[in-house]
Short mmCIF file of C-alpha atoms in Angstrom, two decimals:
data_model
loop_
_atom_site.label_atom_id
_atom_site.label_comp_id
_atom_site.label_asym_id
_atom_site.label_seq_id
_atom_site.Cartn_x
_atom_site.Cartn_y
_atom_site.Cartn_z
CA MET A 1 28.59 -0.69 1.91
CA LEU A 2 25.58 -0.19 0.26
CA LYS A 3 26.57 3.33 -1.52
CA LEU A 4 30.01 1.57 -2.19
CA SER A 5 28.66 -0.76 -4.44
CA ARG A 6 26.20 1.71 -6.19
CA LEU A 7 29.13 3.73 -6.74
CA LEU A 8 31.20 1.04 -8.12
CA ILE A 9 28.47 -0.14 -10.44
CA ILE A 10 28.67 3.65 -11.59
CA TYR A 11 32.17 3.81 -12.20
CA PHE A 12 32.36 0.78 -14.39
CA MET A 13 29.39 2.32 -16.41
CA PHE A 14 30.93 5.55 -16.74
CA ILE A 15 34.24 3.36 -17.78
CA THR A 16 31.76 1.54 -20.61
CA ASN A 17 30.34 4.71 -21.97
CA ASN A 18 33.87 5.87 -22.38
CA LYS A 19 34.76 3.00 -24.85
CA LYS A 20 31.35 3.70 -26.76
CA ILE A 21 32.64 6.90 -27.40
CA ASN A 22 35.46 6.09 -29.19
CA GLY A 23 33.09 3.88 -31.18
CA LYS A 24 29.93 5.87 -32.32
CA LYS A 25 27.39 6.49 -30.42
CA LYS A 26 28.28 10.59 -29.01
CA LYS A 27 24.35 10.83 -29.00
CA ASN A 28 23.29 8.33 -26.59
CA TYR A 29 26.75 9.26 -24.61
CA GLU A 30 25.49 12.22 -23.51
CA ARG A 31 22.23 11.33 -22.89
CA ILE A 32 23.32 8.38 -20.50
CA ASN A 33 25.70 10.59 -18.54
CA ILE A 34 23.19 12.58 -17.68
CA LYS A 35 21.51 9.78 -16.44
CA ILE A 36 24.64 8.64 -14.43
CA VAL A 37 24.51 12.23 -12.86
CA ILE A 38 21.28 11.59 -11.96
CA LEU A 39 21.72 8.04 -10.96
CA PHE A 40 24.78 9.67 -8.79
CA VAL A 41 22.59 12.14 -6.94
CA ASN A 42 20.09 9.29 -6.06
CA CYS A 43 22.47 7.51 -4.47
CA LEU A 44 24.01 9.58 -2.58
CA LYS A 45 20.46 11.16 -1.33
CA MET A 46 18.92 7.87 -1.01
CA ASP A 47 20.56 6.23 1.99
CA ILE A 48 19.28 6.96 5.66
CA ALA A 49 21.72 4.87 8.19
CA ASN A 50 19.35 2.06 10.38
CA GLU A 51 21.03 4.16 13.37
CA GLU A 52 19.50 7.89 12.31
CA ILE A 53 16.39 6.19 12.03
CA LYS A 54 16.85 4.59 15.96
CA GLU A 55 18.22 8.70 16.87
CA PHE A 56 14.72 9.50 15.22
CA ILE A 57 12.83 7.34 16.83
CA ASN A 58 14.16 8.33 20.31
CA ILE A 59 14.22 12.42 19.81
CA VAL A 60 10.47 11.97 18.98
CA VAL A 61 9.62 10.17 21.69
CA SER A 62 11.59 12.09 24.20
CA LEU A 63 9.79 15.50 22.85
CA SER A 64 6.11 14.36 22.06
CA THR A 65 3.99 11.53 22.57
CA TYR A 66 4.28 10.07 19.45
CA ASP A 67 5.92 6.67 19.09
CA PHE A 68 7.04 5.54 15.99
CA SER A 69 9.22 2.23 17.25
CA GLU A 70 6.92 -0.21 16.32
CA TYR A 71 6.22 1.23 12.94
CA SER A 72 6.92 -1.14 10.19
CA GLU A 73 10.68 -0.51 9.92
CA LYS A 74 10.33 -0.78 6.19
CA SER A 75 7.59 1.58 5.74
CA LEU A 76 8.87 4.10 8.19
CA ARG A 77 12.26 3.87 6.41
CA ARG A 78 10.28 4.80 3.04
CA ARG A 79 8.14 7.67 4.76
CA LEU A 80 11.65 9.02 6.01
CA GLU A 81 13.57 8.67 2.66
CA LYS A 82 10.86 10.45 0.97
CA ILE A 83 10.68 13.20 3.63
CA VAL A 84 14.44 13.58 2.89
CA ASN A 85 14.21 14.10 -0.17
CA ASP A 86 11.11 16.87 -0.04
CA ASN A 87 13.19 18.52 2.20
CA ASN A 88 16.92 18.03 0.09
CA CYS A 89 18.12 17.58 3.70
CA SER A 90 19.68 14.71 5.71
CA LEU A 91 17.94 13.23 8.19
CA THR A 92 20.39 14.00 10.73
CA GLU A 93 19.41 18.26 10.26
CA ILE A 94 16.24 17.03 10.11
CA ILE A 95 16.33 15.35 14.03
CA LYS A 96 18.30 18.65 14.45
CA LYS A 97 15.54 20.91 13.75
CA ILE A 98 12.96 19.07 15.58
CA LYS A 99 14.86 19.79 18.77
CA LYS A 100 14.23 23.70 18.08
CA ASN A 101 11.27 23.77 16.55
CA SER A 102 8.35 21.71 17.78
CA ASP A 103 6.10 22.52 14.97
CA PHE A 104 8.35 21.30 12.57
CA LEU A 105 8.01 18.29 14.43
CA GLU A 106 4.16 18.35 13.90
CA LYS A 107 4.99 18.76 10.50
CA ILE A 108 6.86 15.88 10.11
CA VAL A 109 4.45 13.76 11.88
CA ARG A 110 2.09 14.64 9.47
CA ASP A 111 4.04 13.62 6.70
CA ILE A 112 4.70 10.54 7.94
CA THR A 113 1.41 9.34 8.33
CA VAL A 114 -0.01 8.06 4.84
CA ASN A 115 -3.61 9.46 4.28
CA THR A 116 -5.49 7.40 1.57
CA THR A 117 -9.54 7.09 1.79
CA GLU A 118 -12.00 7.10 -0.90
CA ILE A 119 -15.65 6.97 -1.23
CA PHE A 120 -17.39 3.38 -0.48
CA ARG A 121 -13.75 1.85 -0.64
CA ASP A 122 -13.87 -1.94 -1.52
CA PRO A 123 -16.96 -1.80 -2.44
CA LYS A 124 -17.34 -5.63 -1.77
CA VAL A 125 -17.28 -4.87 1.62
CA TRP A 126 -19.91 -2.64 1.75
CA ARG A 127 -22.15 -5.53 0.55
CA GLU A 128 -20.52 -7.83 3.59
CA ILE A 129 -21.63 -4.47 5.94
CA GLU A 130 -25.72 -4.31 4.62
CA LYS A 131 -25.50 -8.79 5.08
CA GLU A 132 -23.94 -8.91 8.87
CA VAL A 133 -24.20 -5.60 10.69
CA ILE A 134 -26.62 -3.71 9.53
CA PRO A 135 -29.42 -6.83 10.86
CA LYS A 136 -27.51 -5.89 14.03
CA LEU A 137 -27.88 -2.05 14.33
CA LYS A 138 -31.82 -2.46 12.76
CA LYS A 139 -31.79 -3.98 16.93
CA LEU A 140 -29.84 -1.17 18.65
CA GLU A 141 -31.56 2.03 20.12
CA LYS A 142 -28.92 4.09 19.55
CA ILE A 143 -25.75 2.97 17.36
CA ASN A 144 -21.83 4.41 18.30
CA ILE A 145 -19.48 4.20 15.26
CA TRP A 146 -15.64 5.05 15.87
CA HIS A 147 -13.70 5.05 12.24
CA ALA A 148 -9.82 5.02 13.77
CA GLY A 149 -7.22 6.40 11.30
CA CYS A 150 -10.22 8.38 9.30
CA SER A 151 -7.74 10.85 7.43
CA SER A 152 -10.52 13.06 5.67
CA GLY A 153 -12.92 11.17 6.06
CA GLN A 154 -14.76 10.34 2.97
CA GLU A 155 -15.05 6.54 4.01
CA LEU A 156 -17.02 7.59 7.40
CA TYR A 157 -19.19 9.93 5.24
CA SER A 158 -20.22 7.15 3.17
CA MET A 159 -21.10 4.97 6.27
CA LEU A 160 -23.44 7.87 7.27
CA MET A 161 -25.29 7.79 3.61
CA PHE A 162 -25.11 4.13 3.85
CA LEU A 163 -27.38 4.00 7.35
CA ASN A 164 -29.42 6.95 6.09
CA GLU A 165 -30.28 4.17 3.39
CA PHE A 166 -31.63 1.99 5.56
CA ASP A 167 -33.31 4.13 8.03
CA LEU A 168 -30.54 4.05 10.18
CA LEU A 169 -28.74 7.70 10.60
CA GLU A 170 -30.77 9.28 13.23
CA LYS A 171 -30.24 6.80 16.14
CA THR A 172 -26.20 7.25 15.00
CA SER A 173 -23.77 8.97 16.45
CA SER A 174 -20.12 8.78 14.91
CA PHE A 175 -16.14 9.74 15.49
CA GLY A 176 -13.62 9.97 13.26
CA THR A 177 -10.07 9.98 14.65
CA ASP A 178 -6.93 10.46 13.17
CA ILE A 179 -3.28 11.23 14.22
CA ASN A 180 -2.85 13.61 11.68
CA SER A 181 -4.72 17.02 12.63
CA GLU A 182 -4.41 19.12 8.95
CA ILE A 183 -6.22 16.37 7.55
CA LEU A 184 -8.86 15.60 10.08
CA GLU A 185 -10.13 19.86 9.22
CA GLU A 186 -10.03 19.02 5.36
CA ALA A 187 -12.64 15.93 6.81
CA LYS A 188 -14.43 18.40 9.29
CA LYS A 189 -15.28 20.71 6.11
CA GLY A 190 -16.56 17.25 3.91
CA GLN A 191 -15.13 19.24 0.82
CA PHE A 192 -12.97 17.03 -1.46
CA LYS A 193 -11.35 17.92 -4.97
CA TYR A 194 -13.35 16.13 -7.66
CA ARG A 195 -10.46 15.95 -9.81
CA PHE A 196 -9.01 13.13 -7.08
CA ASN A 197 -12.19 10.89 -6.25
CA ALA A 198 -14.28 11.43 -9.26
CA GLU A 199 -13.21 7.78 -10.19
CA TYR A 200 -14.83 6.54 -6.92
CA LEU A 201 -17.80 7.67 -7.36
CA PRO A 202 -18.94 4.45 -9.19
CA ASN A 203 -18.22 2.76 -5.94
CA PHE A 204 -20.88 4.78 -4.52
CA ASP A 205 -23.40 3.21 -7.18
CA GLN A 206 -21.96 0.20 -7.14
CA VAL A 207 -22.64 -0.11 -3.35
CA LEU A 208 -26.05 1.69 -2.83
CA ASN A 209 -27.54 1.43 -6.41
CA TYR A 210 -26.52 -2.32 -7.30
CA ASN A 211 -30.02 -3.65 -7.26
CA PRO A 212 -31.83 -2.30 -10.75
CA GLU A 213 -35.35 -3.20 -8.83
CA LYS A 214 -35.32 -0.47 -6.16
CA GLU A 215 -35.45 3.50 -6.52
CA LYS A 216 -32.08 5.07 -7.69
CA VAL A 217 -30.10 6.73 -5.09
CA PRO A 218 -28.81 9.61 -7.08
CA TYR A 219 -25.15 11.39 -5.95
CA SER A 220 -27.07 14.95 -4.87
CA LYS A 221 -28.50 13.38 -2.30
CA TYR A 222 -25.66 13.33 -0.33
CA MET A 223 -23.13 15.30 -2.51
CA PHE A 224 -23.36 17.66 -4.01
CA ILE A 225 -20.63 17.83 -7.10
CA SER A 226 -19.08 20.69 -9.23
CA GLN A 227 -17.12 19.79 -12.26
CA GLN A 228 -16.33 23.34 -12.61
CA HIS A 229 -15.27 23.72 -9.51
CA ASP A 230 -13.52 20.99 -8.77
CA THR A 231 -15.41 20.13 -5.77
CA ILE A 232 -17.44 17.82 -3.86
CA LYS A 233 -19.76 18.77 -0.85
CA ILE A 234 -20.75 16.54 1.73
CA ASN A 235 -24.75 17.21 2.50
CA PRO A 236 -24.49 19.32 5.38
CA GLN A 237 -26.98 17.15 7.37
CA LEU A 238 -24.65 14.61 7.49
CA LEU A 239 -21.57 17.14 8.66
CA SER A 240 -23.58 17.70 11.95
CA LYS A 241 -23.69 13.76 12.52
CA VAL A 242 -19.84 13.28 12.93
CA GLU A 243 -17.24 14.98 15.32
CA PHE A 244 -13.59 13.94 14.50
CA TYR A 245 -11.06 14.55 17.00
CA LYS A 246 -7.37 13.97 16.76
CA HIS A 247 -5.80 10.64 18.34
CA ASP A 248 -3.27 8.85 18.26
CA LEU A 249 -3.89 4.66 18.02
CA VAL A 250 -0.41 4.20 19.40
CA CYS A 251 -0.54 5.46 22.99
CA ASP A 252 -4.08 7.39 23.19
CA LYS A 253 -6.53 4.46 24.16
CA ASN A 254 -9.66 4.76 24.23
CA ILE A 255 -10.34 8.30 24.86
CA PHE A 256 -14.09 8.25 24.38
CA GLY A 257 -15.12 6.51 27.66
CA ILE A 258 -18.14 4.64 25.02
CA LYS A 259 -18.17 1.37 23.10
CA PHE A 260 -18.89 1.22 20.00
CA ASP A 261 -21.21 -1.40 18.23
CA LEU A 262 -19.01 -0.63 14.88
CA ILE A 263 -15.24 0.00 14.10
CA MET A 264 -13.79 0.89 11.20
CA CYS A 265 -10.05 0.69 10.98
CA ARG A 266 -9.00 0.41 7.29
CA ASN A 267 -5.31 0.05 5.99
CA VAL A 268 -3.65 1.53 9.31
CA LEU A 269 -2.51 -1.30 11.15
CA ILE A 270 -0.46 -2.16 7.68
CA TYR A 271 2.45 0.63 8.79
CA PHE A 272 2.45 -1.35 12.33
CA ASN A 273 4.34 -4.35 13.58
CA ASN A 274 2.90 -7.34 14.76
CA ASN A 275 3.09 -6.43 18.42
CA LEU A 276 1.75 -3.13 18.04
CA GLN A 277 -1.46 -4.35 15.90
CA ASN A 278 -2.07 -7.03 18.04
CA LYS A 279 -2.20 -4.56 21.32
CA ILE A 280 -4.17 -1.87 18.73
CA PHE A 281 -6.74 -5.38 18.00
CA ASP A 282 -6.84 -5.66 21.93
CA LEU A 283 -7.69 -2.27 21.89
CA PHE A 284 -10.70 -2.29 19.56
CA TRP A 285 -12.00 -5.52 21.43
CA SER A 286 -12.00 -3.63 24.89
CA CYS A 287 -13.73 -0.35 22.81
CA LEU A 288 -16.37 -2.79 21.58
CA THR A 289 -20.02 -3.76 22.89
CA ASP A 290 -20.60 -7.40 23.21
CA GLU A 291 -22.27 -7.60 19.76
CA GLY A 292 -19.81 -5.32 18.30
CA THR A 293 -17.92 -5.52 14.65
CA LEU A 294 -14.81 -4.71 13.94
CA ILE A 295 -13.99 -3.47 9.89
CA ILE A 296 -10.43 -3.78 8.66
CA GLY A 297 -8.72 -3.56 5.08
CA PHE A 298 -9.48 -5.47 2.31
CA HIS A 299 -6.47 -7.22 2.46
CA GLU A 300 -5.43 -7.75 6.22
CA SER A 301 -6.09 -9.65 8.82
CA ILE A 302 -6.33 -10.13 12.54
CA MET A 303 -3.35 -12.25 13.41
CA GLY A 304 -1.26 -13.35 16.27
CA PRO A 305 -2.73 -13.59 19.97
CA ALA A 306 -5.79 -11.16 19.05
CA ALA A 307 -7.18 -13.06 16.85
CA ILE A 308 -9.04 -15.97 19.03
CA LYS A 309 -10.92 -12.72 20.69
CA TYR A 310 -12.84 -12.19 17.22
CA ILE A 311 -15.00 -14.08 15.12
CA LYS A 312 -14.62 -13.85 11.67
CA LYS A 313 -17.17 -14.05 8.77
CA GLY A 314 -16.37 -12.46 5.48
CA GLN A 315 -14.38 -9.05 5.94
CA CYS A 316 -16.38 -8.52 9.06
CA TYR A 317 -15.06 -9.43 12.46
CA PHE A 318 -17.30 -9.70 15.36
CA LYS A 319 -16.14 -9.34 19.04
CA LYS A 320 -16.13 -12.89 20.67
CA PRO A 321 -16.69 -12.12 24.43
CA LEU A 322 -14.63 -13.28 27.08
CA ASN A 323 -16.01 -16.64 29.01
CA ASN A 324 -18.43 -17.32 25.88
CA ASN A 325 -15.63 -19.98 24.50
CA ALA A 326 -17.35 -23.04 25.36
CA MET B 1 19.03 -18.48 5.20
CA ASN B 2 16.48 -17.22 2.73
CA ASN B 3 15.78 -19.70 -0.06
CA LYS B 4 15.59 -18.55 -3.12
CA ALA B 5 13.00 -16.70 -5.41
CA ILE B 6 11.53 -15.61 -8.73
CA VAL B 7 10.14 -11.36 -8.74
CA ILE B 8 8.07 -10.46 -12.08
CA GLY B 9 7.55 -6.58 -13.09
CA GLY B 10 5.66 -5.35 -15.81
CA SER B 11 2.92 -3.11 -17.17
CA ALA B 12 1.37 -2.73 -20.46
CA GLY B 13 1.26 -5.52 -23.01
CA SER B 14 2.40 -8.07 -19.97
CA PHE B 15 -0.50 -9.53 -18.79
CA LYS B 16 -0.19 -12.35 -21.28
CA ILE B 17 2.89 -12.95 -21.47
CA VAL B 18 2.86 -13.82 -17.49
CA MET B 19 0.02 -15.97 -18.60
CA GLN B 20 2.47 -17.60 -20.97
CA ILE B 21 4.67 -18.22 -17.98
CA ILE B 22 2.48 -19.26 -15.40
CA SER B 23 1.07 -22.14 -17.68
CA LEU B 24 4.60 -23.53 -18.62
CA LEU B 25 5.98 -23.93 -15.09
CA PRO B 26 6.40 -26.90 -13.92
CA LYS B 27 4.12 -28.43 -11.18
CA ASP B 28 5.99 -28.16 -8.45
CA PHE B 29 8.29 -25.25 -8.80
CA ASN B 30 8.94 -24.62 -4.95
CA ILE B 31 9.97 -21.29 -4.45
CA PRO B 32 7.50 -18.53 -4.26
CA ILE B 33 7.64 -15.99 -6.99
CA PHE B 34 6.11 -12.34 -6.52
CA ILE B 35 4.26 -10.84 -10.04
CA CYS B 36 4.07 -6.42 -9.74
CA LEU B 37 2.01 -5.56 -12.67
CA HIS B 38 0.61 -2.05 -13.19
CA ARG B 39 -3.13 -2.03 -13.53
CA LEU B 40 -5.79 0.29 -13.80
CA ARG B 41 -7.27 1.12 -10.60
CA SER B 42 -11.00 -0.01 -11.38
CA ALA B 43 -9.53 -3.03 -12.48
CA ARG B 44 -9.29 -5.07 -9.17
CA LYS B 45 -11.44 -7.75 -9.68
CA GLY B 46 -10.50 -10.56 -11.68
CA PHE B 47 -7.66 -10.46 -12.52
CA THR B 48 -6.18 -13.10 -10.25
CA GLU B 49 -9.14 -15.36 -11.27
CA THR B 50 -8.29 -14.94 -14.78
CA LEU B 51 -4.96 -15.85 -14.44
CA LYS B 52 -6.30 -19.03 -12.08
CA VAL B 53 -8.05 -20.07 -14.54
CA LYS B 54 -4.95 -20.92 -16.59
CA SER B 55 -3.29 -23.18 -14.57
CA SER B 56 -3.79 -24.92 -11.10
CA ILE B 57 -1.29 -23.47 -9.05
CA LYS B 58 -1.84 -21.18 -6.07
CA ILE B 59 -1.90 -17.86 -7.44
CA VAL B 60 -3.15 -15.10 -4.49
CA GLU B 61 -3.26 -11.13 -4.15
CA PRO B 62 -1.85 -11.64 -0.61
CA ASN B 63 -3.28 -10.35 2.57
CA ASP B 64 -0.86 -7.86 4.90
CA ASN B 65 1.21 -9.88 7.11
CA GLU B 66 1.51 -13.07 5.21
CA ILE B 67 3.91 -15.60 5.65
CA ILE B 68 5.54 -16.42 2.86
CA GLU B 69 5.14 -19.89 1.11
CA PRO B 70 6.81 -22.09 -1.37
CA ASN B 71 4.82 -22.95 -4.89
CA LYS B 72 2.80 -19.86 -4.39
CA ILE B 73 2.44 -16.99 -6.50
CA TYR B 74 1.46 -13.76 -5.28
CA VAL B 75 0.04 -11.30 -7.36
CA ALA B 76 0.71 -7.64 -5.76
CA PRO B 77 -2.86 -6.37 -4.97
CA ALA B 78 -4.81 -3.51 -7.03
CA ASN B 79 -4.27 -0.09 -5.73
CA TYR B 80 -1.64 -1.70 -2.52
CA HIS B 81 2.52 -1.62 -2.80
CA MET B 82 3.79 -5.21 -1.66
CA TYR B 83 6.57 -5.78 -0.27
CA ILE B 84 8.74 -8.05 1.45
CA ILE B 85 10.42 -7.72 4.46
CA ASP B 86 11.45 -10.86 7.08
CA GLY B 87 9.64 -13.82 5.17
CA LYS B 88 6.39 -12.02 5.47
CA ILE B 89 4.67 -10.29 2.72
CA ARG B 90 3.76 -6.20 3.66
CA LEU B 91 1.10 -4.04 1.84
CA SER B 92 0.51 -0.57 1.89
CA VAL B 93 -1.33 2.50 0.14
CA GLU B 94 1.42 5.02 0.17
CA GLU B 95 1.13 7.78 -2.74
CA GLU B 96 2.16 6.69 -5.93
CA ILE B 97 5.90 5.63 -6.73
CA ASN B 98 6.68 6.76 -10.23
CA HIS B 99 2.98 6.96 -10.94
CA SER B 100 2.18 3.67 -10.22
CA ARG B 101 1.01 1.90 -7.17
CA PRO B 102 1.77 -1.39 -6.85
CA SER B 103 5.18 -0.12 -8.16
CA ILE B 104 7.74 -1.99 -9.42
CA ASP B 105 10.33 -0.88 -7.88
CA VAL B 106 9.16 -1.08 -4.02
CA THR B 107 8.86 -4.81 -4.70
CA PHE B 108 12.12 -5.49 -6.42
CA TYR B 109 13.74 -3.37 -3.79
CA SER B 110 12.33 -5.16 -0.39
CA ALA B 111 12.60 -8.58 -2.50
CA ALA B 112 16.57 -7.93 -3.56
CA GLU B 113 17.12 -6.81 -0.03
CA TYR B 114 15.79 -10.24 1.51
CA TYR B 115 16.79 -12.98 -0.99
CA LYS B 116 20.23 -11.21 -1.92
CA GLU B 117 21.95 -13.71 -4.98
CA ASN B 118 19.27 -15.82 -4.16
CA LEU B 119 16.98 -13.79 -6.81
CA LEU B 120 15.80 -13.91 -9.84
CA GLY B 121 14.25 -10.49 -11.43
CA ILE B 122 12.55 -10.45 -14.95
CA ILE B 123 11.27 -7.11 -16.27
CA LEU B 124 8.33 -7.45 -19.27
CA SER B 125 6.90 -5.00 -21.98
CA GLY B 126 5.74 -1.55 -20.34
CA ALA B 127 5.06 2.27 -20.66
CA ASN B 128 6.90 3.70 -17.63
CA ASN B 129 10.65 3.36 -15.82
CA ASP B 130 9.34 1.60 -12.93
CA GLY B 131 11.38 -0.73 -11.93
CA ALA B 132 14.54 -0.02 -13.21
CA ASN B 133 16.00 1.54 -9.99
CA GLY B 134 14.89 -2.14 -8.08
CA PHE B 135 16.14 -3.83 -11.07
CA LEU B 136 19.73 -2.25 -10.28
CA LYS B 137 19.32 -3.11 -6.63
CA ILE B 138 18.59 -6.47 -7.62
CA LYS B 139 21.62 -6.69 -9.53
CA GLU B 140 24.15 -4.78 -6.17
CA ASN B 141 22.81 -7.65 -4.24
CA GLY B 142 24.19 -10.28 -6.35
CA GLY B 143 20.80 -11.10 -7.86
CA LYS B 144 19.97 -12.40 -11.81
CA THR B 145 18.36 -10.34 -13.94
CA ILE B 146 16.54 -10.48 -17.18
CA ALA B 147 14.71 -7.83 -19.61
CA GLN B 148 12.85 -8.73 -22.06
CA LEU B 149 13.44 -8.35 -25.55
CA PRO B 150 11.97 -4.67 -26.48
CA SER B 151 11.57 -5.64 -29.76
CA ASP B 152 9.56 -8.52 -28.64
CA CYS B 153 7.27 -6.44 -26.14
CA GLU B 154 4.54 -4.11 -27.00
CA ILE B 155 5.97 -1.28 -25.18
CA SER B 156 9.46 -1.52 -24.48
CA VAL B 157 9.92 1.64 -22.19
CA MET B 158 10.43 -0.47 -19.45
CA PRO B 159 12.67 -2.79 -20.47
CA LEU B 160 14.42 -0.33 -22.17
CA SER B 161 15.10 1.36 -19.20
CA CYS B 162 16.85 -1.30 -17.12
CA ILE B 163 19.38 -1.86 -20.15
CA GLU B 164 19.92 1.72 -19.86
CA ASN B 165 21.06 1.86 -16.24
CA LYS B 166 22.78 -1.50 -16.78
CA SER B 167 20.81 -3.34 -14.30
CA ALA B 168 19.99 -6.37 -17.17
CA ASP B 169 22.18 -9.85 -16.98
CA LYS B 170 20.34 -10.59 -20.45
CA ILE B 171 18.20 -9.80 -22.48
CA LEU B 172 15.73 -12.32 -23.78
CA THR B 173 12.89 -12.86 -25.94
CA ILE B 174 9.77 -14.45 -23.75
CA ASN B 175 10.91 -18.06 -24.77
CA ASP B 176 14.36 -17.55 -23.44
CA ILE B 177 13.11 -16.54 -20.86
CA ILE B 178 10.83 -19.00 -19.55
CA LYS B 179 13.67 -21.38 -20.16
CA ASN B 180 15.77 -19.53 -17.95
CA ILE B 181 13.33 -19.34 -14.63
CA ILE B 182 12.49 -23.40 -15.42
CA ILE B 183 17.05 -23.64 -15.42
CA PHE B 184 16.72 -21.26 -12.52
CA ILE B 185 13.96 -23.51 -10.64
CA SER B 186 15.36 -26.78 -11.16
CA LEU B 187 18.79 -24.95 -10.29
CA ASN B 188 20.14 -25.79 -6.25
CA ILE B 189 21.39 -23.10 -5.50
#
């Protein structure tokens, strides 16, 4: 139906354009015709049937441990549309390739995942962590941190810099996990492109240097920045403080066997439906210590049944232990 | 059944116009209005605050999963795509689309699918063609579309690209756009 209506509009445009050439606008005619061709190609490319998406989900579940059935339908569709356009073939053809080649399946899974992170993303959140969470961490003998969906690791490294400023790094162990094994390799290296990250460097100052009375923390304390080589390298001391593992939040549960004092999971759950979000908030709850804190994205919130298991303070969610409802 | 809604897209030179539109809205417009404007990535704060000063209307940068309410203006948060599904707002930090995040196409597309013919789309001044495909989608789904008169725009690329792909029902000055908005709001569809 959609395709048909699009084609009708294009046809209509064609007719009205043809009228125009009888008049004057010949130059315009050519230009618009190119546009029509582009539109035509787009309309053939774009449409993916719901059944194809369902088939894709089913095939992936049957061939691997990945389960996209509770991903937000619209965003999964957008990802698949992008993949179809990038590969220049239909989803049905992609499904065929997936069946034959497990490496290709891994590649498609990586392409579905979104990788966005920044150094000290959302400075306001970090100031709240300073106020609400750091005092709690100071009381602990040992600190365990998990960043679920850490992507290339900028925020986890930011956290380690942050903790070091409060002399807490020594007693910290941190883990970063992501579904995308390729991006984890990047995270392990702790080396990022200057040109993609330079615009976030001011975040560093907003978080660590907002107090003019304190001595300024230079970038060089934690990062070696070379505009010439287009690199930002994280201080090797920090690299040794973090371990990265491949982990799929949808089905891998707690792979660590320990509880965490702080869990970060930012702008990951926005790609899941309500039901799956709730399951994962429950998972985080069970992975947190009784005094533990969960930090989610700036425009995320805990809704649904899991909401009563947390106490919200600004951007921080504190675990509400069971039997403590009185 | 879905109620009606208005969706507005714009980029360079559209901020002032959006403020003007908001300041002239009736007190109980009773429908949701979605606004997706390109802005500098670094300018994350102050945007809705400035809009709020101009009116007593509820203007929010929504959270993911927020349930859409009438009489509220939703502004796509900086650095997030904003889309509509099942009466809720969802956000995403996927790649930029048309070099933009938020992308107007994303918001327009999803609003067109959800509100169908009960949607009024408006495209304002701007410097790229983000929004043109979404505008076509609104039209295909039976919604109404208005582009700002190019000669009235600070930068006319955005409305021009909607006029070129024949997705704009009307091409109007700001005053006329505001009149049309008020008529759209007061009509019972």
